[in-house]
Coordinates of C-alpha atoms and ligand atoms in Angstrom, one line a residue:
M5 CA 0.0 0.0 0.0
K6 CA 2.9 2.4 0.7
A7 CA 4.0 2.1 -3.0
I8 CA 0.5 2.9 -4.1
S9 CA 0.2 5.8 -1.7
D10 CA 3.6 7.2 -2.9
K11 CA 2.6 6.8 -6.6
I12 CA -0.8 8.6 -6.1
K13 CA 1.0 11.5 -4.4
S14 CA 3.6 11.7 -7.2
I15 CA 1.0 11.7 -9.9
A16 CA -1.1 14.3 -8.1
A17 CA 2.0 16.5 -7.6
G18 CA 2.7 16.3 -11.3
L19 CA -0.8 17.3 -12.1
F20 CA -0.6 20.4 -9.9
D21 CA 2.8 21.3 -11.3
A22 CA 1.4 21.0 -14.9
G23 CA -1.6 23.2 -14.0
K24 CA -3.9 20.3 -15.0
I25 CA -5.9 20.3 -11.7
D26 CA -7.0 22.8 -9.1
V27 CA -8.0 20.3 -6.4
F28 CA -7.3 16.6 -5.6
I29 CA -9.6 14.2 -3.9
G30 CA -8.1 11.3 -1.9
W31 CA -7.5 10.5 1.7
E32 CA -5.8 12.2 4.6
E33 CA -3.3 10.3 6.8
N34 CA -4.3 10.0 10.4
H35 CA -3.3 8.1 13.5
P36 CA -4.1 5.3 14.2
D37 CA -4.0 4.2 10.5
Y38 CA -7.7 3.2 10.5
A39 CA -8.6 6.8 11.1
I40 CA -7.6 7.7 7.5
R41 CA -10.3 9.9 6.0
P42 CA -11.4 11.5 2.8
Y43 CA -9.6 14.7 2.0
I44 CA -9.6 17.4 -0.7
A45 CA -6.2 18.9 -1.4
R46 CA -6.3 22.4 -2.8
S47 CA -2.5 22.8 -3.5
K48 CA 0.6 20.7 -4.0
A49 CA 1.6 21.5 -0.5
D50 CA -1.6 19.9 0.8
L51 CA -0.5 16.5 -0.7
E52 CA 1.9 16.2 2.2
H53 CA -1.1 15.2 4.4
M54 CA -2.4 12.6 2.0
A55 CA -2.1 8.8 2.0
F56 CA -3.7 5.6 0.9
N57 CA -3.9 2.5 3.1
Q58 CA -5.9 -0.6 3.7
Y59 CA -8.6 1.4 5.4
A60 CA -9.3 3.9 2.6
I61 CA -12.7 2.3 2.1
H62 CA -14.9 5.4 1.8
N63 CA -16.4 6.1 -1.7
S64 CA -14.2 8.9 -2.9
S65 CA -16.6 9.8 -5.7
T66 CA -19.2 11.1 -3.2
Y67 CA -17.0 14.1 -2.6
L68 CA -17.4 15.2 -6.2
L69 CA -20.9 16.3 -5.2
K70 CA -19.3 19.1 -3.0
L71 CA -17.6 20.4 -6.1
R72 CA -20.3 19.9 -8.7
D73 CA -21.3 23.5 -9.1
G74 CA -17.8 24.9 -9.3
Q75 CA -15.3 25.2 -12.2
E76 CA -12.3 23.5 -10.6
R77 CA -10.5 20.9 -12.5
I78 CA -10.5 17.9 -10.2
G79 CA -8.0 15.1 -9.7
I80 CA -9.4 12.1 -7.9
V81 CA -8.3 8.6 -6.9
V82 CA -10.8 5.8 -7.1
K83 CA -11.1 2.1 -6.4
G84 CA -13.4 -0.1 -8.4
C85 CA -16.5 0.8 -6.5
D86 CA -15.7 4.5 -6.4
S87 CA -15.2 4.5 -10.2
R88 CA -18.8 3.2 -10.6
G89 CA -19.9 6.2 -8.6
I90 CA -18.2 8.5 -11.1
V91 CA -20.2 6.8 -13.9
R92 CA -23.3 7.4 -11.8
L93 CA -22.5 11.1 -11.6
L94 CA -21.6 11.4 -15.3
E95 CA -24.9 9.7 -16.3
D96 CA -26.8 11.9 -13.9
R97 CA -25.1 14.9 -15.4
Q98 CA -23.8 16.0 -12.0
I99 CA -20.2 16.5 -13.2
Q100 CA -18.5 16.8 -16.6
R101 CA -15.9 14.3 -17.7
E102 CA -13.5 17.0 -18.9
R103 CA -13.3 18.4 -15.4
L104 CA -11.8 15.1 -14.1
Y105 CA -8.5 13.5 -14.1
I106 CA -9.1 10.0 -12.6
I107 CA -6.4 7.9 -11.0
G108 CA -7.6 4.3 -10.7
V109 CA -6.3 1.9 -8.1
C110 CA -6.8 -1.8 -8.7
C111 CA -8.2 -2.7 -5.3
P112 CA -7.1 -5.8 -3.3
G113 CA -9.9 -5.3 -0.9
M114 CA -10.1 -3.0 2.1
K115 CA -10.6 -3.3 5.8
D116 CA -13.5 -1.6 7.6
P117 CA -12.3 1.2 9.9
L118 CA -15.5 1.1 11.9
L119 CA -14.9 -2.6 12.7
A120 CA -11.3 -1.6 13.6
I121 CA -12.6 0.9 16.1
K122 CA -15.0 -1.6 17.6
A123 CA -12.2 -4.2 17.8
Q124 CA -10.0 -1.6 19.5
S125 CA -12.8 -1.2 22.2
G126 CA -13.2 -4.9 22.6
L127 CA -16.7 -4.9 21.2
V128 CA -16.0 -7.3 18.3
D129 CA -13.4 -9.8 17.5
V130 CA -11.8 -9.1 14.0
K131 CA -9.1 -11.2 12.5
E132 CA -6.0 -9.3 11.3
E133 CA -6.5 -10.2 7.6
E134 CA -10.3 -9.8 7.5
L135 CA -11.7 -7.8 4.7
A136 CA -14.7 -5.5 5.1
V137 CA -18.0 -7.2 4.4
K138 CA -18.6 -5.2 1.3
C139 CA -15.2 -6.3 -0.1
Q140 CA -15.9 -10.0 0.5
N141 CA -18.4 -9.8 -2.4
C142 CA -17.0 -7.3 -4.9
L143 CA -17.6 -7.8 -8.6
V144 CA -15.6 -4.9 -9.7
P145 CA -12.3 -4.3 -7.8
N146 CA -10.7 -2.7 -10.9
P147 CA -11.8 0.9 -11.9
V148 CA -14.1 1.0 -14.9
I149 CA -13.2 4.5 -15.8
Y150 CA -9.7 6.2 -15.4
D151 CA -7.0 8.2 -17.0
E152 CA -4.2 6.4 -15.3
L153 CA -4.2 3.0 -13.6
I154 CA -2.1 1.9 -10.6
G155 CA -1.5 -1.7 -9.4
E156 CA -2.1 -5.2 -10.7
K157 CA -5.6 -6.0 -12.0
Q158 CA -7.5 -8.0 -9.4
P159 CA -10.0 -10.8 -9.8
P160 CA -13.5 -10.3 -8.4
H161 CA -13.6 -10.9 -4.7
M162 CA -16.6 -13.2 -4.4
S163 CA -17.0 -15.4 -1.3
G164 CA -20.3 -17.0 -2.3
E165 CA -23.1 -16.8 -4.8
R166 CA -23.8 -13.1 -5.5
F167 CA -27.6 -13.1 -4.8
A168 CA -27.7 -15.9 -2.2
K169 CA -29.1 -13.7 0.6
V170 CA -31.6 -12.1 -1.7
K171 CA -32.9 -15.5 -2.8
A172 CA -33.3 -16.5 0.8
I173 CA -35.7 -13.5 1.2
E174 CA -37.5 -14.3 -2.1
N175 CA -38.2 -17.7 -0.8
M176 CA -40.1 -16.4 2.2
S177 CA -43.8 -15.8 2.1
Y178 CA -45.1 -12.2 1.8
D179 CA -46.0 -12.1 5.5
E180 CA -42.5 -13.4 6.5
R181 CA -40.8 -10.9 4.3
Y182 CA -43.0 -8.1 5.7
Q183 CA -42.2 -9.1 9.3
F184 CA -38.5 -9.4 8.5
F185 CA -38.2 -5.9 7.1
E186 CA -40.6 -4.4 9.7
K187 CA -38.3 -5.7 12.4
E188 CA -35.2 -4.3 10.7
F189 CA -36.6 -0.9 9.8
A190 CA -38.0 -0.5 13.3
K191 CA -34.4 -0.1 14.4
C192 CA -33.7 2.8 12.1
I193 CA -33.0 6.0 13.9
R194 CA -33.3 8.1 10.7
C195 CA -29.9 9.6 11.0
Y196 CA -29.7 9.6 7.2
A197 CA -26.1 8.5 7.2
C198 CA -27.0 6.0 4.5
R199 CA -28.3 8.9 2.4
Q200 CA -25.3 11.1 3.0
A201 CA -22.8 8.4 2.1
C202 CA -24.7 7.5 -1.1
I203 CA -23.3 8.6 -4.4
A204 CA -26.7 7.8 -6.1
C205 CA -28.5 10.1 -3.6
D206 CA -27.6 13.2 -5.6
C207 CA -30.9 15.2 -5.6
R208 CA -30.2 18.8 -4.6
T209 CA -33.3 18.9 -2.4
C210 CA -34.3 15.7 -0.7
I211 CA -37.9 14.9 0.0
Y212 CA -36.9 14.1 3.6
D213 CA -35.6 17.5 4.3
E214 CA -38.6 19.4 3.0
M215 CA -40.8 20.9 5.7
R216 CA -43.5 22.6 3.5
P217 CA -45.0 20.4 2.5
Q218 CA -43.7 17.7 4.9
W219 CA -44.0 14.6 2.7
V220 CA -43.0 12.1 5.3
G221 CA -43.2 12.3 9.1
R222 CA -40.0 12.9 10.9
E223 CA -40.7 10.5 13.8
T224 CA -38.8 7.3 13.9
S225 CA -42.1 5.3 13.9
T226 CA -41.9 2.0 12.0
S227 CA -44.4 3.2 9.3
D228 CA -42.4 6.4 8.6
N229 CA -39.2 4.5 8.6
M230 CA -40.6 2.0 6.1
M231 CA -41.8 4.9 3.9
Y232 CA -38.2 6.3 4.0
H233 CA -36.7 3.1 2.9
L234 CA -39.4 2.4 0.3
V235 CA -38.8 5.8 -1.3
K236 CA -35.0 5.5 -1.2
A237 CA -35.3 2.0 -2.7
L238 CA -37.4 3.4 -5.6
H239 CA -34.8 6.1 -6.2
M240 CA -32.0 3.5 -6.2
A241 CA -33.6 1.1 -8.7
G242 CA -31.3 0.8 -11.7
R243 CA -29.0 3.5 -10.2
C244 CA -27.4 2.0 -7.1
I245 CA -23.8 1.0 -7.9
E246 CA -23.5 -1.4 -5.0
C247 CA -20.6 0.3 -3.3
G248 CA -22.0 -1.0 0.1
E249 CA -21.2 2.3 1.9
C250 CA -24.8 2.7 3.2
E251 CA -24.8 -0.6 4.9
R252 CA -21.3 -0.3 6.2
I253 CA -21.9 3.0 8.0
C254 CA -25.4 2.3 9.3
P255 CA -25.1 2.6 13.1
V256 CA -27.7 0.0 13.8
D257 CA -26.6 -2.6 11.3
I258 CA -29.7 -2.7 9.1
P259 CA -28.9 -5.0 6.1
L260 CA -29.5 -2.4 3.5
M261 CA -27.6 -4.3 0.7
L262 CA -30.4 -6.9 0.8
I263 CA -32.6 -4.2 -0.8
N264 CA -29.9 -2.8 -3.1
N265 CA -28.9 -6.2 -4.4
K266 CA -32.5 -7.1 -5.0
L267 CA -32.9 -3.9 -7.0
A268 CA -29.8 -4.7 -9.1
K269 CA -31.0 -8.3 -9.7
D270 CA -34.5 -7.2 -10.8
A271 CA -33.3 -4.2 -12.9
N272 CA -31.1 -6.7 -14.8
H273 CA -33.8 -9.4 -15.0
F274 CA -36.7 -7.1 -16.2
F275 CA -34.9 -4.3 -18.1
G276 CA -31.4 -5.7 -18.8
P277 CA -28.9 -7.0 -19.5
Y278 CA -28.0 -4.1 -17.2
E279 CA -25.6 -3.4 -14.3
A280 CA -25.4 0.2 -13.1
G281 CA -22.2 2.1 -13.4
M282 CA -20.2 -0.5 -15.3
S283 CA -19.0 1.7 -18.1
Y284 CA -19.6 5.3 -19.3
V285 CA -20.8 6.0 -22.8
E286 CA -21.6 9.6 -23.6
G287 CA -25.4 10.1 -23.6
Q288 CA -26.0 6.7 -21.9
K289 CA -28.8 6.6 -19.3
P290 CA -29.7 4.2 -16.5
A291 CA -32.0 1.4 -17.5
L292 CA -35.1 2.9 -15.8
S293 CA -34.5 6.3 -17.3
V294 CA -35.5 5.1 -20.8
Y295 CA -38.9 3.8 -22.0
R296 CA -39.4 0.9 -24.3
E297 CA -42.8 -0.1 -25.6
D298 CA -42.1 -3.7 -24.7
D299 CA -41.0 -2.9 -21.1
P300 CA -42.4 -5.6 -18.8
D301 CA -45.4 -4.4 -16.7
D302 CA -47.1 -7.6 -15.6
F303 CA -45.8 -7.0 -12.0
I304 CA -47.6 -3.6 -11.7
Ligands
SF4_588 S1 -16.0 -3.0 -2.8 FE1 -14.4 -3.7 -4.2 S2 -13.5 -1.9 -5.1 FE2 -14.7 -1.2 -3.3 S3 -13.2 -1.2 -1.6 FE3 -14.1 -3.2 -1.5 S4 -12.9 -4.6 -2.8 FE4 -12.3 -2.4 -3.2
SF4_589 S1 -28.0 4.8 8.3 FE1 -29.2 3.2 9.3 S2 -30.2 4.2 11.0 FE2 -29.4 5.8 9.7 S3 -31.2 6.4 8.4 FE3 -30.0 4.8 7.3 S4 -30.9 2.9 7.8 FE4 -31.6 4.4 9.3
SF4_590 S1 -27.6 2.7 -2.1 FE1 -25.8 2.1 -0.9 S2 -24.7 0.6 -2.2 FE2 -26.1 1.8 -3.5 S3 -24.9 3.5 -4.3 FE3 -25.9 4.2 -2.4 S4 -24.4 3.9 -0.8 FE4 -23.8 2.7 -2.5

C-alpha cells in the first residue's frame, strides 16, 4: 500500500505542477492508521497530508458532489466501487468528464475502519486479515473509468453466490418478508447517514428535508421508517452502484444491501442486460430512465 500511496502523491504533484488540476480528492493520513479519512487537497503542499492505506474504504466519488457547481478541474483517486460512482454522476449529469483526471487503483480489498474501532474497544473480534463485508463480495475491484491506472488488476472478490441472501428472502412468504423488514426498519434512527454516504442520492433537495409540505413524518415510527426506505429504494432502482457504503456506515446494522442487491437483480432481469455504473458512454442513461414499448409491466 505504501508504494500505491507514494505513486498517487507523485502523480497528483505532477498534475498540480502541470496546472492540470485545481483540487485533488483522496485520503488524509491519520493516527491510528484506520482513522484515515477522505480529503480534498487544494494545493501541491496539501498533498503532504495525503495517504492511501488498507482502510481507505470510503467512496471517494461522493466528494465530487461538493464540487459539482464549481469550475475547478479535479484530480481524484478511485477504487473499483468509487469509479462506478463516477459513472453514476456522469450519467446523472452532475459532473463533466472533462473536469476530471481519474487515477484508478486496482483494489485488493479494504478493511473496515468502523470494525477496527469496535475491535479496539473490545466490542468485536476481528481477524487481522479480515476484509470489510462489502469487499468480500465485490464484482468490480478494478476501476471501470480512469485516465491512469495503478497496481495489478484484481479478480472479483466473491466469497459466495452473488444473490444468495436475496434468494433466501425471495423464498419467504409475503408475510414473512414483511415481518423481516418491519423488524429491521423498526431499528432505524433516521440519522440519514445512508443517504449522506450514497453517491446515487444526488438530488439537490431531498424529500426528507422538506418541511413545507412535509411529505414524510420525521418521527422514527416504524411506518415512517418504512416509507423512508421504500422511497429510497425506488430512487435507487437501476441506479445503485452497489458500493456498500450505506450498509457499512449504518449505526444500527440494518442490512441495506439486501434491498440494493434485489434492485440490481431485478433491474437486470426485467430491463437488462444491465448493471449500473459499469461503463460510461456519452449520452448513456440508467435502465429505468428510458422507455421501451415492450418494457415488462405484468408485476404492476
Ligand atoms: S467494494 Fe471492491 S473496489 Fe470497493 S473497496 Fe471493496 S474490494 Fe475495493
Ligand atoms: S444509516 Fe441506518 S439508522 Fe441511519 S437512516 Fe440509514 S438505515 Fe436508518
Ligand atoms: S444505495 Fe448504498 S450501495 Fe447503493 S450507491 Fe448508495 S451507498 Fe452505494
